Amino acid sequence: MKKFRTALTVGAMTLALGGLVAPAASATAFPEAAPRGGISIQRTWYATVQCQIVRISDNNVVGYDRADGSGNSKQAAINDAKRNVPVPANHYKRHCDAKRVW
């Protein structure tokens, strides 16, 4: 019965993977033990960025604006903060600098 269940599982996995060839499962193979240090605590990073706000019509800097963001890495937090900078209509942002990352 165990060999039938193994063959059925391998066949179902092969179909689920789109017909890719799956290696034959061995009835005598032991399952791998879970890694001992597998659980980790992910840190949340926070960042504050400041960008120039530029008017499109005359290409002049009309001010600066700041925003905060967070992520699982420093760069992810900075990218999130850049996305959060509010930009008025007919303006764009440029030269976003990370002012604070913690």
JSON list of C-alpha atoms in Angstrom, two decimals:
[
{"chain": "A", "resi": 1, "resn": "MET", "atom": "CA", "xyz": [0.00, 0.00, 0.00]},
{"chain": "A", "resi": 2, "resn": "LYS", "atom": "CA", "xyz": [2.88, 2.38, 0.81]},
{"chain": "A", "resi": 3, "resn": "LYS", "atom": "CA", "xyz": [4.45, 1.84, -2.63]},
{"chain": "A", "resi": 4, "resn": "PHE", "atom": "CA", "xyz": [1.12, 2.61, -4.29]},
{"chain": "A", "resi": 5, "resn": "ARG", "atom": "CA", "xyz": [0.73, 5.80, -2.23]},
{"chain": "A", "resi": 6, "resn": "THR", "atom": "CA", "xyz": [4.30, 6.85, -3.09]},
{"chain": "A", "resi": 7, "resn": "ALA", "atom": "CA", "xyz": [3.76, 6.24, -6.81]},
{"chain": "A", "resi": 8, "resn": "LEU", "atom": "CA", "xyz": [0.45, 8.11, -6.68]},
{"chain": "A", "resi": 9, "resn": "THR", "atom": "CA", "xyz": [2.06, 11.08, -4.90]},
{"chain": "A", "resi": 10, "resn": "VAL", "atom": "CA", "xyz": [4.94, 11.24, -7.41]},
{"chain": "A", "resi": 11, "resn": "GLY", "atom": "CA", "xyz": [2.48, 11.07, -10.30]},
{"chain": "A", "resi": 12, "resn": "ALA", "atom": "CA", "xyz": [0.32, 13.84, -8.86]},
{"chain": "A", "resi": 13, "resn": "MET", "atom": "CA", "xyz": [3.36, 16.04, -8.24]},
{"chain": "A", "resi": 14, "resn": "THR", "atom": "CA", "xyz": [4.53, 15.45, -11.80]},
{"chain": "A", "resi": 15, "resn": "LEU", "atom": "CA", "xyz": [1.17, 16.59, -13.17]},
{"chain": "A", "resi": 16, "resn": "ALA", "atom": "CA", "xyz": [1.08, 19.57, -10.84]},
{"chain": "A", "resi": 17, "resn": "LEU", "atom": "CA", "xyz": [4.49, 20.70, -12.08]},
{"chain": "A", "resi": 18, "resn": "GLY", "atom": "CA", "xyz": [3.28, 20.75, -15.65]},
{"chain": "A", "resi": 19, "resn": "GLY", "atom": "CA", "xyz": [4.58, 17.41, -16.78]},
{"chain": "A", "resi": 20, "resn": "LEU", "atom": "CA", "xyz": [8.14, 17.87, -15.59]},
{"chain": "A", "resi": 21, "resn": "VAL", "atom": "CA", "xyz": [9.96, 14.65, -14.82]},
{"chain": "A", "resi": 22, "resn": "ALA", "atom": "CA", "xyz": [10.07, 13.98, -11.10]},
{"chain": "A", "resi": 23, "resn": "PRO", "atom": "CA", "xyz": [12.63, 11.60, -9.62]},
{"chain": "A", "resi": 24, "resn": "ALA", "atom": "CA", "xyz": [11.26, 8.31, -8.38]},
{"chain": "A", "resi": 25, "resn": "ALA", "atom": "CA", "xyz": [10.69, 8.29, -4.64]},
{"chain": "A", "resi": 26, "resn": "SER", "atom": "CA", "xyz": [12.44, 5.60, -2.69]},
{"chain": "A", "resi": 27, "resn": "ALA", "atom": "CA", "xyz": [10.37, 3.60, -0.24]},
{"chain": "A", "resi": 28, "resn": "THR", "atom": "CA", "xyz": [13.39, 3.25, 2.08]},
{"chain": "A", "resi": 29, "resn": "ALA", "atom": "CA", "xyz": [14.31, 6.95, 2.15]},
{"chain": "A", "resi": 30, "resn": "PHE", "atom": "CA", "xyz": [13.96, 8.72, 5.47]},
{"chain": "A", "resi": 31, "resn": "PRO", "atom": "CA", "xyz": [12.53, 12.25, 5.58]},
{"chain": "A", "resi": 32, "resn": "GLU", "atom": "CA", "xyz": [15.07, 14.96, 6.29]},
{"chain": "A", "resi": 33, "resn": "ALA", "atom": "CA", "xyz": [15.14, 16.40, 9.76]},
{"chain": "A", "resi": 34, "resn": "ALA", "atom": "CA", "xyz": [14.09, 20.01, 10.20]},
{"chain": "A", "resi": 35, "resn": "PRO", "atom": "CA", "xyz": [17.02, 22.43, 10.40]},
{"chain": "A", "resi": 36, "resn": "ARG", "atom": "CA", "xyz": [17.86, 23.34, 13.96]},
{"chain": "A", "resi": 37, "resn": "GLY", "atom": "CA", "xyz": [18.45, 27.03, 13.32]},
{"chain": "A", "resi": 38, "resn": "GLY", "atom": "CA", "xyz": [15.62, 27.35, 10.79]},
{"chain": "A", "resi": 39, "resn": "ILE", "atom": "CA", "xyz": [13.51, 29.82, 12.75]},
{"chain": "A", "resi": 40, "resn": "SER", "atom": "CA", "xyz": [14.71, 33.39, 12.53]},
{"chain": "A", "resi": 41, "resn": "ILE", "atom": "CA", "xyz": [13.32, 36.69, 13.63]},
{"chain": "A", "resi": 42, "resn": "GLN", "atom": "CA", "xyz": [13.07, 39.13, 10.76]},
{"chain": "A", "resi": 43, "resn": "ARG", "atom": "CA", "xyz": [13.95, 42.70, 11.54]},
{"chain": "A", "resi": 44, "resn": "THR", "atom": "CA", "xyz": [11.80, 45.57, 10.31]},
{"chain": "A", "resi": 45, "resn": "TRP", "atom": "CA", "xyz": [13.76, 48.54, 9.00]},
{"chain": "A", "resi": 46, "resn": "TYR", "atom": "CA", "xyz": [12.39, 52.08, 8.88]},
{"chain": "A", "resi": 47, "resn": "ALA", "atom": "CA", "xyz": [13.56, 54.94, 6.68]},
{"chain": "A", "resi": 48, "resn": "THR", "atom": "CA", "xyz": [12.87, 58.62, 6.10]},
{"chain": "A", "resi": 49, "resn": "VAL", "atom": "CA", "xyz": [13.68, 60.10, 2.68]},
{"chain": "A", "resi": 50, "resn": "GLN", "atom": "CA", "xyz": [13.61, 63.64, 1.33]},
{"chain": "A", "resi": 51, "resn": "CYS", "atom": "CA", "xyz": [13.05, 64.42, -2.35]},
{"chain": "A", "resi": 52, "resn": "GLN", "atom": "CA", "xyz": [13.08, 67.56, -4.47]},
{"chain": "A", "resi": 53, "resn": "ILE", "atom": "CA", "xyz": [9.67, 68.46, -5.90]},
{"chain": "A", "resi": 54, "resn": "VAL", "atom": "CA", "xyz": [10.11, 69.88, -9.40]},
{"chain": "A", "resi": 55, "resn": "ARG", "atom": "CA", "xyz": [7.49, 71.72, -11.47]},
{"chain": "A", "resi": 56, "resn": "ILE", "atom": "CA", "xyz": [7.31, 70.21, -14.99]},
{"chain": "A", "resi": 57, "resn": "SER", "atom": "CA", "xyz": [6.41, 73.42, -16.86]},
{"chain": "A", "resi": 58, "resn": "ASP", "atom": "CA", "xyz": [9.58, 75.37, -16.03]},
{"chain": "A", "resi": 59, "resn": "ASN", "atom": "CA", "xyz": [11.73, 72.62, -14.46]},
{"chain": "A", "resi": 60, "resn": "ASN", "atom": "CA", "xyz": [12.23, 74.59, -11.25]},
{"chain": "A", "resi": 61, "resn": "VAL", "atom": "CA", "xyz": [12.53, 73.09, -7.79]},
{"chain": "A", "resi": 62, "resn": "VAL", "atom": "CA", "xyz": [9.55, 74.33, -5.82]},
{"chain": "A", "resi": 63, "resn": "GLY", "atom": "CA", "xyz": [10.33, 72.59, -2.56]},
{"chain": "A", "resi": 64, "resn": "TYR", "atom": "CA", "xyz": [11.21, 69.43, -0.73]},
{"chain": "A", "resi": 65, "resn": "ASP", "atom": "CA", "xyz": [9.01, 66.77, 0.76]},
{"chain": "A", "resi": 66, "resn": "ARG", "atom": "CA", "xyz": [9.69, 63.92, 3.17]},
{"chain": "A", "resi": 67, "resn": "ALA", "atom": "CA", "xyz": [8.09, 60.53, 3.71]},
{"chain": "A", "resi": 68, "resn": "ASP", "atom": "CA", "xyz": [8.59, 57.45, 5.86]},
{"chain": "A", "resi": 69, "resn": "GLY", "atom": "CA", "xyz": [8.62, 53.78, 4.91]},
{"chain": "A", "resi": 70, "resn": "SER", "atom": "CA", "xyz": [9.42, 50.34, 6.26]},
{"chain": "A", "resi": 71, "resn": "GLY", "atom": "CA", "xyz": [10.68, 47.01, 4.95]},
{"chain": "A", "resi": 72, "resn": "ASN", "atom": "CA", "xyz": [12.58, 43.80, 5.69]},
{"chain": "A", "resi": 73, "resn": "SER", "atom": "CA", "xyz": [15.92, 45.34, 4.63]},
{"chain": "A", "resi": 74, "resn": "LYS", "atom": "CA", "xyz": [17.46, 48.79, 4.52]},
{"chain": "A", "resi": 75, "resn": "GLN", "atom": "CA", "xyz": [16.95, 49.12, 0.78]},
{"chain": "A", "resi": 76, "resn": "ALA", "atom": "CA", "xyz": [13.35, 47.89, 0.95]},
{"chain": "A", "resi": 77, "resn": "ALA", "atom": "CA", "xyz": [12.58, 50.52, 3.62]},
{"chain": "A", "resi": 78, "resn": "ILE", "atom": "CA", "xyz": [14.16, 53.27, 1.51]},
{"chain": "A", "resi": 79, "resn": "ASN", "atom": "CA", "xyz": [12.25, 52.18, -1.61]},
{"chain": "A", "resi": 80, "resn": "ASP", "atom": "CA", "xyz": [8.98, 52.13, 0.33]},
{"chain": "A", "resi": 81, "resn": "ALA", "atom": "CA", "xyz": [9.63, 55.62, 1.66]},
{"chain": "A", "resi": 82, "resn": "LYS", "atom": "CA", "xyz": [10.38, 56.88, -1.87]},
{"chain": "A", "resi": 83, "resn": "ARG", "atom": "CA", "xyz": [7.02, 55.51, -3.05]},
{"chain": "A", "resi": 84, "resn": "ASN", "atom": "CA", "xyz": [5.27, 57.33, -0.20]},
{"chain": "A", "resi": 85, "resn": "VAL", "atom": "CA", "xyz": [6.52, 60.82, -1.12]},
{"chain": "A", "resi": 86, "resn": "PRO", "atom": "CA", "xyz": [3.45, 62.84, -2.19]},
{"chain": "A", "resi": 87, "resn": "VAL", "atom": "CA", "xyz": [3.83, 64.49, -5.60]},
{"chain": "A", "resi": 88, "resn": "PRO", "atom": "CA", "xyz": [1.35, 67.20, -6.68]},
{"chain": "A", "resi": 89, "resn": "ALA", "atom": "CA", "xyz": [-0.14, 67.27, -10.17]},
{"chain": "A", "resi": 90, "resn": "ASN", "atom": "CA", "xyz": [2.22, 68.64, -12.88]},
{"chain": "A", "resi": 91, "resn": "HIS", "atom": "CA", "xyz": [5.27, 67.94, -10.69]},
{"chain": "A", "resi": 92, "resn": "TYR", "atom": "CA", "xyz": [7.78, 65.14, -10.27]},
{"chain": "A", "resi": 93, "resn": "LYS", "atom": "CA", "xyz": [10.25, 64.11, -7.60]},
{"chain": "A", "resi": 94, "resn": "ARG", "atom": "CA", "xyz": [13.99, 63.68, -7.98]},
{"chain": "A", "resi": 95, "resn": "HIS", "atom": "CA", "xyz": [17.16, 63.28, -5.95]},
{"chain": "A", "resi": 96, "resn": "CYS", "atom": "CA", "xyz": [15.58, 61.33, -3.11]},
{"chain": "A", "resi": 97, "resn": "ASP", "atom": "CA", "xyz": [18.05, 60.99, -0.25]},
{"chain": "A", "resi": 98, "resn": "ALA", "atom": "CA", "xyz": [17.73, 58.76, 2.78]},
{"chain": "A", "resi": 99, "resn": "LYS", "atom": "CA", "xyz": [17.87, 61.10, 5.76]},
{"chain": "A", "resi": 100, "resn": "ARG", "atom": "CA", "xyz": [17.39, 58.47, 8.45]},
{"chain": "A", "resi": 101, "resn": "VAL", "atom": "CA", "xyz": [17.45, 54.65, 8.44]},
{"chain": "A", "resi": 102, "resn": "TRP", "atom": "CA", "xyz": [16.89, 52.69, 11.62]}
]
